[in-house]
């Protein structure tokens, strides 16, 4: 199966322009394509995972990826899918975030010997002459058409700033520059980016003629991916300092039954014929499929050693086997103890299992907290230091837990 057919079979392609031309390019390894990443945090997260895996697949088929870091567009903020304007970031923060992205992307994409490029749109956007820009590029955009785009329509009621209104033009200009400077003939993005991407394709053809070869594809999962990766503790990050390999493993281990095969198909590199055999799996076999998904993705992001450790710790906690050494651990210091003890609410908050003491109190009162597999019903329960000389594991619900050790 060639790469275009495989992408379709995995459910990755939603909308395309020029399908036959796109198929011809990527099947023959002739596509130079880009995907943009606005550096809104200092780590990539699960919502970016789809794009990174796609870039890896296409590179393996001989195509050349361009990872476009949005050092310039990050100064504006994409209004797509947002109900409010993004928080403004400084240039220093944006640069720091870009540096973090580069390191993480290198686990997925081979940037050696021109096999892929990493480009920052700050290189051309930050030095633009405003009058020249609106004459040269803005003249090709219809305000009427822009206001019909979903990314703007949903913001009109609450208010859309002129700053954000420029985002589509900036993103379109990115494609023009990448086309002219690097021979980029294709762009990928989530289906929430469709209007912005069409703007780029149309800009190239208007400025350079209808024969200019520029195409767009949107990914099926990217909009879903933005909903994924959210937990009670916040986003699921690729940075192990923000989301530990074990927490990352458990996130995928706990996906819904209805989503597990879709995620395996879209996000792992397991052969399709192997995945097809899983389609008949039911009951406990679905748990096996979830473990396969969790291990494959943890291996991809954090490496085999961390994936094995995470699986082992999961078995220790939930299946009664394996080593508990690799469980997530919170260290208690002297200052955490008041009068020689620490209460259960403080422990839940310190471990990040609950966001506030009120949240912790509610979980205890509702019977959702246990210590060493014994339910805690007293919100005033206090544990002395010597209780932590032996194994001490706090669980909240069925999926969140923490081991406590003394410093």
mmCIF file of C-alpha atoms in Angstrom:
data_model
loop_
_atom_site.group_PDB
_atom_site.id
_atom_site.type_symbol
_atom_site.label_atom_id
_atom_site.label_comp_id
_atom_site.label_asym_id
_atom_site.label_seq_id
_atom_site.Cartn_x
_atom_site.Cartn_y
_atom_site.Cartn_z
ATOM 1 C CA UNK A 1 0.000 0.000 0.000
ATOM 2 C CA UNK A 2 1.411 3.399 -0.981
ATOM 3 C CA UNK A 3 1.560 6.244 1.507
ATOM 4 C CA UNK A 4 -1.460 8.193 0.217
ATOM 5 C CA UNK A 5 -3.664 5.100 0.380
ATOM 6 C CA UNK A 6 -2.297 4.294 3.839
ATOM 7 C CA UNK A 7 -3.115 7.783 5.135
ATOM 8 C CA UNK A 8 -6.659 7.333 3.863
ATOM 9 C CA UNK A 9 -6.951 3.845 5.346
ATOM 10 C CA UNK A 10 -5.809 5.179 8.720
ATOM 11 C CA UNK A 11 -8.517 7.849 8.594
ATOM 12 C CA UNK A 12 -6.094 10.757 8.513
ATOM 13 C CA UNK A 13 -7.302 12.816 5.558
ATOM 14 C CA UNK A 14 -10.420 14.936 5.842
ATOM 15 C CA UNK A 15 -10.432 17.571 3.071
ATOM 16 C CA UNK A 16 -8.107 17.989 0.108
ATOM 17 C CA UNK A 17 -7.635 20.252 -2.876
ATOM 18 C CA UNK A 18 -6.222 18.706 -6.061
ATOM 19 C CA UNK A 19 -6.454 15.124 -4.769
ATOM 20 C CA UNK A 20 -4.848 13.415 -7.770
ATOM 21 C CA UNK A 21 -1.894 15.809 -7.781
ATOM 22 C CA UNK A 22 -1.424 15.381 -4.023
ATOM 23 C CA UNK A 23 -1.520 11.604 -4.400
ATOM 24 C CA UNK A 24 1.067 11.722 -7.178
ATOM 25 C CA UNK A 25 3.445 13.931 -5.187
ATOM 26 C CA UNK A 26 3.443 12.141 -1.845
ATOM 27 C CA UNK A 27 3.444 8.618 -3.315
ATOM 28 C CA UNK A 28 6.575 9.530 -5.275
ATOM 29 C CA UNK A 29 8.288 11.346 -2.424
ATOM 30 C CA UNK A 30 8.133 14.696 -4.218
ATOM 31 C CA UNK A 31 6.215 16.721 -1.654
ATOM 32 C CA UNK A 32 7.855 19.457 0.368
ATOM 33 C CA UNK A 33 5.170 20.171 2.921
ATOM 34 C CA UNK A 34 4.799 22.244 6.040
ATOM 35 C CA UNK A 35 2.839 22.129 9.263
ATOM 36 C CA UNK A 36 2.813 25.145 11.568
ATOM 37 C CA UNK A 37 3.250 25.129 15.348
ATOM 38 C CA UNK A 38 2.512 28.308 17.288
ATOM 39 C CA UNK A 39 4.733 28.340 20.414
ATOM 40 C CA UNK A 40 2.022 29.093 22.977
ATOM 41 C CA UNK A 41 3.725 26.984 25.698
ATOM 42 C CA UNK A 42 7.179 25.615 26.470
ATOM 43 C CA UNK A 43 6.224 22.082 25.423
ATOM 44 C CA UNK A 44 4.320 20.349 22.676
ATOM 45 C CA UNK A 45 1.269 18.431 23.882
ATOM 46 C CA UNK A 46 -0.977 15.565 22.849
ATOM 47 C CA UNK A 47 -2.901 17.894 20.538
ATOM 48 C CA UNK A 48 0.261 18.191 18.399
ATOM 49 C CA UNK A 49 0.812 14.452 18.292
ATOM 50 C CA UNK A 50 -1.245 13.854 15.174
ATOM 51 C CA UNK A 51 0.776 16.362 13.152
ATOM 52 C CA UNK A 52 4.131 15.014 14.355
ATOM 53 C CA UNK A 53 3.182 11.427 13.484
ATOM 54 C CA UNK A 54 1.995 12.517 10.037
ATOM 55 C CA UNK A 55 5.262 14.331 9.372
ATOM 56 C CA UNK A 56 7.188 11.217 10.370
ATOM 57 C CA UNK A 57 5.085 8.975 8.083
ATOM 58 C CA UNK A 58 5.525 11.241 5.085
ATOM 59 C CA UNK A 59 9.252 11.650 5.692
ATOM 60 C CA UNK A 60 9.626 7.860 5.869
ATOM 61 C CA UNK A 61 8.008 7.779 2.392
ATOM 62 C CA UNK A 62 10.690 10.131 1.013
ATOM 63 C CA UNK A 63 8.899 13.479 1.341
ATOM 64 C CA UNK A 64 10.488 16.519 2.990
ATOM 65 C CA UNK A 65 8.784 18.135 6.009
ATOM 66 C CA UNK A 66 9.095 21.738 7.072
ATOM 67 C CA UNK A 67 8.295 22.383 10.712
ATOM 68 C CA UNK A 68 7.225 26.008 10.794
ATOM 69 C CA UNK A 69 7.602 27.597 14.212
ATOM 70 C CA UNK A 70 5.241 30.512 14.667
ATOM 71 C CA UNK A 71 7.571 33.008 16.276
ATOM 72 C CA UNK A 72 5.776 35.723 14.297
ATOM 73 C CA UNK A 73 2.168 34.491 14.247
ATOM 74 C CA UNK A 74 2.571 33.691 17.942
ATOM 75 C CA UNK A 75 2.734 37.438 18.504
ATOM 76 C CA UNK A 76 -0.866 37.624 17.234
ATOM 77 C CA UNK A 77 -2.553 34.353 18.234
ATOM 78 C CA UNK A 78 -4.829 32.163 16.143
ATOM 79 C CA UNK A 79 -8.519 32.903 16.860
ATOM 80 C CA UNK A 80 -9.611 29.489 15.511
ATOM 81 C CA UNK A 81 -11.599 27.620 18.133
ATOM 82 C CA UNK A 82 -11.047 30.323 20.756
ATOM 83 C CA UNK A 83 -13.773 32.188 22.602
ATOM 84 C CA UNK A 84 -11.369 34.834 23.876
ATOM 85 C CA UNK A 85 -8.182 36.483 22.714
ATOM 86 C CA UNK A 86 -4.962 34.662 23.596
ATOM 87 C CA UNK A 87 -2.726 36.095 26.283
ATOM 88 C CA UNK A 88 -0.026 38.263 24.703
ATOM 89 C CA UNK A 89 3.483 36.804 25.017
ATOM 90 C CA UNK A 90 6.832 38.574 25.000
ATOM 91 C CA UNK A 91 9.415 37.920 22.284
ATOM 92 C CA UNK A 92 11.636 36.290 24.899
ATOM 93 C CA UNK A 93 8.911 33.851 25.968
ATOM 94 C CA UNK A 94 8.106 32.979 22.357
ATOM 95 C CA UNK A 95 11.777 32.313 21.579
ATOM 96 C CA UNK A 96 12.139 30.109 24.654
ATOM 97 C CA UNK A 97 9.072 28.101 23.619
ATOM 98 C CA UNK A 98 10.432 27.712 20.074
ATOM 99 C CA UNK A 99 13.702 26.340 21.471
ATOM 100 C CA UNK A 100 11.765 23.761 23.519
ATOM 101 C CA UNK A 101 9.730 22.718 20.459
ATOM 102 C CA UNK A 102 12.879 22.120 18.408
ATOM 103 C CA UNK A 103 14.241 19.628 20.918
ATOM 104 C CA UNK A 104 11.003 17.648 21.124
ATOM 105 C CA UNK A 105 10.366 17.578 17.372
ATOM 106 C CA UNK A 106 13.749 15.984 16.798
ATOM 107 C CA UNK A 107 12.444 12.775 18.378
ATOM 108 C CA UNK A 108 9.977 12.441 15.504
ATOM 109 C CA UNK A 109 11.639 14.092 12.523
ATOM 110 C CA UNK A 110 15.108 13.590 11.026
ATOM 111 C CA UNK A 111 16.528 17.061 10.381
ATOM 112 C CA UNK A 112 19.917 15.817 9.153
ATOM 113 C CA UNK A 113 21.332 16.418 5.668
ATOM 114 C CA UNK A 114 18.406 18.495 4.420
ATOM 115 C CA UNK A 115 15.883 15.719 5.027
ATOM 116 C CA UNK A 116 13.682 18.219 6.862
ATOM 117 C CA UNK A 117 13.730 21.905 7.689
ATOM 118 C CA UNK A 118 12.847 23.889 10.761
ATOM 119 C CA UNK A 119 11.884 27.480 9.945
ATOM 120 C CA UNK A 120 10.611 30.345 12.098
ATOM 121 C CA UNK A 121 8.139 32.769 10.526
ATOM 122 C CA UNK A 122 9.483 35.524 12.775
ATOM 123 C CA UNK A 123 12.310 35.714 10.216
ATOM 124 C CA UNK A 124 9.991 37.401 7.733
ATOM 125 C CA UNK A 125 6.893 38.531 9.645
ATOM 126 C CA UNK A 126 8.544 40.708 12.287
ATOM 127 C CA UNK A 127 10.319 42.925 9.778
ATOM 128 C CA UNK A 128 7.404 43.496 7.397
ATOM 129 C CA UNK A 129 6.619 47.000 6.231
ATOM 130 C CA UNK A 130 2.933 47.401 7.063
ATOM 131 C CA UNK A 131 1.927 49.534 4.066
ATOM 132 C CA UNK A 132 3.866 47.330 1.677
ATOM 133 C CA UNK A 133 2.275 44.232 3.194
ATOM 134 C CA UNK A 134 -1.335 45.363 2.914
ATOM 135 C CA UNK A 135 -0.755 46.574 -0.660
ATOM 136 C CA UNK A 136 1.097 43.459 -1.772
ATOM 137 C CA UNK A 137 -0.831 40.771 0.124
ATOM 138 C CA UNK A 138 -3.935 42.314 1.673
ATOM 139 C CA UNK A 139 -5.302 43.292 -1.725
ATOM 140 C CA UNK A 140 -5.818 39.601 -2.544
ATOM 141 C CA UNK A 141 -8.195 38.985 0.405
ATOM 142 C CA UNK A 142 -11.919 39.682 0.445
ATOM 143 C CA UNK A 143 -13.156 40.831 3.854
ATOM 144 C CA UNK A 144 -16.570 39.386 2.985
ATOM 145 C CA UNK A 145 -15.049 35.942 2.460
ATOM 146 C CA UNK A 146 -12.912 36.207 5.565
ATOM 147 C CA UNK A 147 -15.932 36.985 7.729
ATOM 148 C CA UNK A 148 -17.668 33.863 6.419
ATOM 149 C CA UNK A 149 -14.799 31.685 7.659
ATOM 150 C CA UNK A 150 -15.665 29.575 10.711
ATOM 151 C CA UNK A 151 -12.567 30.732 12.566
ATOM 152 C CA UNK A 152 -13.963 34.280 12.549
ATOM 153 C CA UNK A 153 -17.717 33.689 12.612
ATOM 154 C CA UNK A 154 -17.648 32.067 16.030
ATOM 155 C CA UNK A 155 -15.859 35.081 17.490
ATOM 156 C CA UNK A 156 -18.062 37.812 16.060
ATOM 157 C CA UNK A 157 -20.578 37.761 18.920
ATOM 158 C CA UNK A 158 -17.994 38.175 21.681
ATOM 159 C CA UNK A 159 -15.721 40.404 19.637
ATOM 160 C CA UNK A 160 -12.856 39.837 17.229
ATOM 161 C CA UNK A 161 -9.887 42.188 17.476
ATOM 162 C CA UNK A 162 -8.282 43.642 14.366
ATOM 163 C CA UNK A 163 -5.039 42.079 15.583
ATOM 164 C CA UNK A 164 -6.536 38.578 15.337
ATOM 165 C CA UNK A 165 -8.292 39.412 12.077
ATOM 166 C CA UNK A 166 -4.838 39.615 10.504
ATOM 167 C CA UNK A 167 -3.993 36.009 11.417
ATOM 168 C CA UNK A 168 -5.366 34.489 8.208
ATOM 169 C CA UNK A 169 -3.327 36.911 6.105
ATOM 170 C CA UNK A 170 -0.173 36.166 8.105
ATOM 171 C CA UNK A 171 -0.632 32.399 7.786
ATOM 172 C CA UNK A 172 -1.333 32.706 4.074
ATOM 173 C CA UNK A 173 1.791 34.795 3.652
ATOM 174 C CA UNK A 174 3.752 32.058 5.422
ATOM 175 C CA UNK A 175 2.802 29.591 2.687
ATOM 176 C CA UNK A 176 3.774 32.075 -0.023
ATOM 177 C CA UNK A 177 7.217 32.600 1.552
ATOM 178 C CA UNK A 178 7.784 28.881 2.070
ATOM 179 C CA UNK A 179 6.753 28.234 -1.531
ATOM 180 C CA UNK A 180 9.113 30.883 -2.873
ATOM 181 C CA UNK A 181 12.077 30.284 -0.532
ATOM 182 C CA UNK A 182 12.012 26.508 -0.032
ATOM 183 C CA UNK A 183 9.906 25.040 -2.833
ATOM 184 C CA UNK A 184 7.143 24.105 -0.386
ATOM 185 C CA UNK A 185 4.275 22.797 -2.520
ATOM 186 C CA UNK A 186 1.901 21.468 0.118
ATOM 187 C CA UNK A 187 0.497 22.413 3.510
ATOM 188 C CA UNK A 188 -1.198 20.301 6.173
ATOM 189 C CA UNK A 189 -3.319 21.381 9.119
ATOM 190 C CA UNK A 190 -6.357 20.593 11.215
ATOM 191 C CA UNK A 191 -9.831 20.947 9.783
ATOM 192 C CA UNK A 192 -10.249 24.059 11.947
ATOM 193 C CA UNK A 193 -7.483 25.585 9.787
ATOM 194 C CA UNK A 194 -9.183 24.977 6.442
ATOM 195 C CA UNK A 195 -10.076 28.623 5.746
ATOM 196 C CA UNK A 196 -6.584 29.846 6.620
ATOM 197 C CA UNK A 197 -5.001 27.168 4.457
ATOM 198 C CA UNK A 198 -7.203 27.881 1.457
ATOM 199 C CA UNK A 199 -6.196 31.521 1.842
ATOM 200 C CA UNK A 200 -2.556 30.525 1.408
ATOM 201 C CA UNK A 201 -3.199 28.386 -1.657
ATOM 202 C CA UNK A 202 -5.291 31.129 -3.247
ATOM 203 C CA UNK A 203 -2.679 33.788 -2.450
ATOM 204 C CA UNK A 204 0.047 31.813 -4.248
ATOM 205 C CA UNK A 205 -2.106 31.293 -7.322
ATOM 206 C CA UNK A 206 -3.262 34.914 -7.442
ATOM 207 C CA UNK A 207 0.235 36.352 -7.085
ATOM 208 C CA UNK A 208 2.170 33.801 -9.105
ATOM 209 C CA UNK A 209 -0.405 32.627 -11.604
ATOM 210 C CA UNK A 210 -2.892 29.767 -11.758
ATOM 211 C CA UNK A 211 -0.168 27.305 -12.684
ATOM 212 C CA UNK A 212 1.559 27.791 -9.333
ATOM 213 C CA UNK A 213 1.611 24.379 -7.718
ATOM 214 C CA UNK A 214 0.299 24.672 -4.157
ATOM 215 C CA UNK A 215 -2.102 22.339 -2.402
ATOM 216 C CA UNK A 216 -3.737 21.815 0.958
ATOM 217 C CA UNK A 217 -4.781 18.845 3.037
ATOM 218 C CA UNK A 218 -6.501 18.899 6.411
ATOM 219 C CA UNK A 219 -6.140 16.217 9.027
ATOM 220 C CA UNK A 220 -9.122 14.456 10.523
ATOM 221 C CA UNK A 221 -7.834 14.299 14.063
ATOM 222 C CA UNK A 222 -6.325 17.695 14.663
ATOM 223 C CA UNK A 223 -9.561 19.339 15.802
ATOM 224 C CA UNK A 224 -10.315 16.241 17.878
ATOM 225 C CA UNK A 225 -6.723 16.291 19.040
ATOM 226 C CA UNK A 226 -7.219 19.730 20.521
ATOM 227 C CA UNK A 227 -9.963 18.239 22.695
ATOM 228 C CA UNK A 228 -7.710 15.327 23.580
ATOM 229 C CA UNK A 229 -4.962 15.542 26.130
ATOM 230 C CA UNK A 230 -7.061 17.299 28.746
ATOM 231 C CA UNK A 231 -7.169 15.832 32.257
ATOM 232 C CA UNK A 232 -8.186 17.098 35.673
ATOM 233 C CA UNK A 233 -4.554 18.103 36.175
ATOM 234 C CA UNK A 234 -4.387 20.013 32.892
ATOM 235 C CA UNK A 235 -2.898 19.261 29.494
ATOM 236 C CA UNK A 236 -0.938 16.099 28.659
ATOM 237 C CA UNK A 237 2.491 17.333 27.612
ATOM 238 C CA UNK A 238 5.332 15.656 25.729
ATOM 239 C CA UNK A 239 7.871 17.156 28.145
ATOM 240 C CA UNK A 240 8.558 14.533 30.855
ATOM 241 C CA UNK A 241 9.028 17.308 33.421
ATOM 242 C CA UNK A 242 5.436 18.439 32.854
ATOM 243 C CA UNK A 243 3.795 15.036 32.259
ATOM 244 C CA UNK A 244 5.814 12.055 33.470
ATOM 245 C CA UNK A 245 6.214 9.065 31.130
ATOM 246 C CA UNK A 246 3.987 7.090 33.487
ATOM 247 C CA UNK A 247 1.236 9.732 33.405
ATOM 248 C CA UNK A 248 1.578 9.844 29.622
ATOM 249 C CA UNK A 249 1.256 6.046 29.466
ATOM 250 C CA UNK A 250 -1.790 6.077 31.751
ATOM 251 C CA UNK A 251 -3.503 8.766 29.678
ATOM 252 C CA UNK A 252 -3.469 6.501 26.628
ATOM 253 C CA UNK A 253 -4.148 3.383 28.713
ATOM 254 C CA UNK A 254 -7.404 5.004 29.831
ATOM 255 C CA UNK A 255 -8.840 6.131 26.487
ATOM 256 C CA UNK A 256 -12.475 5.224 25.874
ATOM 257 C CA UNK A 257 -13.217 1.793 24.428
ATOM 258 C CA UNK A 258 -14.766 3.428 21.369
ATOM 259 C CA UNK A 259 -11.576 5.411 20.641
ATOM 260 C CA UNK A 260 -8.799 2.889 21.190
ATOM 261 C CA UNK A 261 -8.669 1.343 17.700
ATOM 262 C CA UNK A 262 -9.050 4.743 16.042
ATOM 263 C CA UNK A 263 -6.067 6.013 18.042
ATOM 264 C CA UNK A 264 -3.989 2.925 17.252
ATOM 265 C CA UNK A 265 -4.766 3.348 13.562
ATOM 266 C CA UNK A 266 -4.033 7.077 13.448
ATOM 267 C CA UNK A 267 -1.164 7.462 15.884
ATOM 268 C CA UNK A 268 0.900 4.271 15.960
ATOM 269 C CA UNK A 269 3.135 2.816 13.279
ATOM 270 C CA UNK A 270 1.782 -0.719 13.656
ATOM 271 C CA UNK A 271 0.965 -2.339 10.290
ATOM 272 C CA UNK A 272 -2.653 -2.003 9.190
ATOM 273 C CA UNK A 273 -3.102 -5.752 8.784
ATOM 274 C CA UNK A 274 -2.035 -6.213 12.412
ATOM 275 C CA UNK A 275 -4.485 -3.532 13.531
ATOM 276 C CA UNK A 276 -7.286 -5.102 11.489
ATOM 277 C CA UNK A 277 -7.024 -8.247 13.606
ATOM 278 C CA UNK A 278 -7.831 -6.141 16.668
ATOM 279 C CA UNK A 279 -11.167 -4.977 15.238
ATOM 280 C CA UNK A 280 -12.889 -8.107 16.566
ATOM 281 C CA UNK A 281 -11.443 -7.714 20.065
ATOM 282 C CA UNK A 282 -13.960 -7.279 22.882
ATOM 283 C CA UNK A 283 -14.029 -7.125 26.662
ATOM 284 C CA UNK A 284 -10.643 -7.698 28.280
ATOM 285 C CA UNK A 285 -9.000 -7.744 24.856
ATOM 286 C CA UNK A 286 -9.786 -4.033 24.551
ATOM 287 C CA UNK A 287 -7.646 -3.494 27.638
ATOM 288 C CA UNK A 288 -4.839 -5.304 25.821
ATOM 289 C CA UNK A 289 -5.341 -2.954 22.871
ATOM 290 C CA UNK A 290 -5.178 0.072 25.192
ATOM 291 C CA UNK A 291 -1.911 -1.190 26.656
ATOM 292 C CA UNK A 292 -0.507 -1.629 23.157
ATOM 293 C CA UNK A 293 -1.532 1.932 22.302
ATOM 294 C CA UNK A 294 -0.054 3.319 25.529
ATOM 295 C CA UNK A 295 3.257 1.479 25.119
ATOM 296 C CA UNK A 296 3.678 2.356 21.441
ATOM 297 C CA UNK A 297 3.106 6.084 21.994
ATOM 298 C CA UNK A 298 5.192 6.261 25.179
ATOM 299 C CA UNK A 299 7.993 4.506 23.312
ATOM 300 C CA UNK A 300 7.681 7.004 20.474
ATOM 301 C CA UNK A 301 7.869 10.044 22.772
ATOM 302 C CA UNK A 302 10.050 8.872 25.670
ATOM 303 C CA UNK A 303 11.865 5.773 24.408
ATOM 304 C CA UNK A 304 11.631 2.047 25.093
ATOM 305 C CA UNK A 305 13.135 2.127 28.578
ATOM 306 C CA UNK A 306 10.591 4.637 29.878
ATOM 307 C CA UNK A 307 7.747 2.836 28.087
ATOM 308 C CA UNK A 308 8.730 -0.443 29.752
ATOM 309 C CA UNK A 309 8.979 1.229 33.159
ATOM 310 C CA UNK A 310 5.563 2.838 32.751
ATOM 311 C CA UNK A 311 3.959 -0.456 31.724
ATOM 312 C CA UNK A 312 5.602 -2.231 34.647
ATOM 313 C CA UNK A 313 4.361 0.384 37.115
ATOM 314 C CA UNK A 314 0.855 0.167 35.651
ATOM 315 C CA UNK A 315 0.843 -3.595 36.137
ATOM 316 C CA UNK A 316 2.050 -3.168 39.702
ATOM 317 C CA UNK A 317 -0.756 -0.806 40.576
ATOM 318 C CA UNK A 318 -3.688 -2.231 38.677
ATOM 319 C CA UNK A 319 -2.862 -5.896 38.122
ATOM 320 C CA UNK A 320 -1.000 -6.730 41.292
ATOM 321 C CA UNK A 321 2.254 -7.606 39.542
ATOM 322 C CA UNK A 322 5.453 -5.876 38.517
ATOM 323 C CA UNK A 323 7.513 -3.296 40.379
ATOM 324 C CA UNK A 324 6.019 -0.244 42.068
ATOM 325 C CA UNK A 325 9.391 1.486 41.906
ATOM 326 C CA UNK A 326 8.444 3.418 38.778
ATOM 327 C CA UNK A 327 5.163 4.828 40.063
ATOM 328 C CA UNK A 328 4.796 8.622 40.179
ATOM 329 C CA UNK A 329 6.067 9.763 43.566
ATOM 330 C CA UNK A 330 5.630 12.838 45.731
ATOM 331 C CA UNK A 331 8.354 13.576 48.261
ATOM 332 C CA UNK A 332 7.247 14.914 51.642
ATOM 333 C CA UNK A 333 9.611 17.347 53.349
ATOM 334 C CA UNK A 334 9.848 18.328 57.004
ATOM 335 C CA UNK A 335 7.791 21.480 56.426
ATOM 336 C CA UNK A 336 4.859 19.415 55.082
ATOM 337 C CA UNK A 337 4.229 18.014 58.573
ATOM 338 C CA UNK A 338 2.345 19.995 61.210
ATOM 339 C CA UNK A 339 2.659 18.677 64.760
ATOM 340 C CA UNK A 340 4.220 15.516 63.388
ATOM 341 C CA UNK A 341 1.491 14.700 60.871
ATOM 342 C CA UNK A 342 -0.003 15.598 57.478
ATOM 343 C CA UNK A 343 -3.711 15.523 56.680
ATOM 344 C CA UNK A 344 -5.245 13.732 53.714
ATOM 345 C CA UNK A 345 -6.493 16.950 52.078
ATOM 346 C CA UNK A 346 -3.008 18.475 52.068
ATOM 347 C CA UNK A 347 -1.600 15.307 50.554
ATOM 348 C CA UNK A 348 -4.150 15.257 47.746
ATOM 349 C CA UNK A 349 -3.388 18.875 46.840
ATOM 350 C CA UNK A 350 0.406 18.522 47.145
ATOM 351 C CA UNK A 351 0.360 15.487 44.857
ATOM 352 C CA UNK A 352 -1.742 17.306 42.271
ATOM 353 C CA UNK A 353 -4.527 14.730 42.601
ATOM 354 C CA UNK A 354 -6.881 17.574 43.535
ATOM 355 C CA UNK A 355 -6.622 21.239 42.613
ATOM 356 C CA UNK A 356 -7.784 22.730 45.929
ATOM 357 C CA UNK A 357 -8.623 21.633 49.473
ATOM 358 C CA UNK A 358 -12.302 22.053 48.633
ATOM 359 C CA UNK A 359 -11.858 19.707 45.689
ATOM 360 C CA UNK A 360 -10.009 17.254 47.946
ATOM 361 C CA UNK A 361 -12.725 17.435 50.614
ATOM 362 C CA UNK A 362 -15.414 16.708 48.039
ATOM 363 C CA UNK A 363 -13.556 13.650 46.737
ATOM 364 C CA UNK A 364 -13.085 12.236 50.245
ATOM 365 C CA UNK A 365 -16.725 12.855 51.171
ATOM 366 C CA UNK A 366 -17.883 11.141 47.995
ATOM 367 C CA UNK A 367 -15.835 8.026 48.782
ATOM 368 C CA UNK A 368 -13.355 8.501 45.962
ATOM 369 C CA UNK A 369 -10.105 8.436 47.968
ATOM 370 C CA UNK A 370 -8.189 5.483 49.406
ATOM 371 C CA UNK A 371 -4.867 4.951 51.161
ATOM 372 C CA UNK A 372 -3.172 1.627 50.522
ATOM 373 C CA UNK A 373 -6.461 0.316 49.079
ATOM 374 C CA UNK A 374 -8.482 1.288 52.192
ATOM 375 C CA UNK A 375 -11.164 3.926 51.624
ATOM 376 C CA UNK A 376 -10.700 7.200 53.511
ATOM 377 C CA UNK A 377 -13.979 8.651 54.808
ATOM 378 C CA UNK A 378 -12.691 11.199 57.355
ATOM 379 C CA UNK A 379 -11.685 14.546 55.857
ATOM 380 C CA UNK A 380 -9.635 15.174 59.012
ATOM 381 C CA UNK A 381 -7.555 11.997 58.668
ATOM 382 C CA UNK A 382 -3.917 12.690 59.597
ATOM 383 C CA UNK A 383 -0.867 10.505 58.999
ATOM 384 C CA UNK A 384 2.276 10.572 61.136
ATOM 385 C CA UNK A 385 5.784 10.397 59.716
ATOM 386 C CA UNK A 386 6.276 6.759 60.587
ATOM 387 C CA UNK A 387 3.347 5.827 58.312
ATOM 388 C CA UNK A 388 5.601 6.660 55.380
ATOM 389 C CA UNK A 389 8.383 4.285 56.370
ATOM 390 C CA UNK A 390 6.479 1.607 54.437
ATOM 391 C CA UNK A 391 4.694 1.759 51.089
ATOM 392 C CA UNK A 392 2.123 4.583 51.061
ATOM 393 C CA UNK A 393 -0.100 4.940 47.991
ATOM 394 C CA UNK A 394 -3.044 7.333 47.699
ATOM 395 C CA UNK A 395 -5.657 6.766 45.001
ATOM 396 C CA UNK A 396 -8.317 9.156 43.788
ATOM 397 C CA UNK A 397 -10.993 7.415 41.773
ATOM 398 C CA UNK A 398 -9.939 4.492 39.623
ATOM 399 C CA UNK A 399 -7.223 6.128 37.542
ATOM 400 C CA UNK A 400 -5.331 8.725 39.607
ATOM 401 C CA UNK A 401 -2.824 7.782 42.287
ATOM 402 C CA UNK A 402 0.435 8.819 43.906
ATOM 403 C CA UNK A 403 3.115 7.112 45.986
ATOM 404 C CA UNK A 404 4.478 9.159 48.896
ATOM 405 C CA UNK A 405 8.025 9.004 50.244
ATOM 406 C CA UNK A 406 9.891 10.976 52.872
ATOM 407 C CA UNK A 407 12.759 13.226 51.794
#
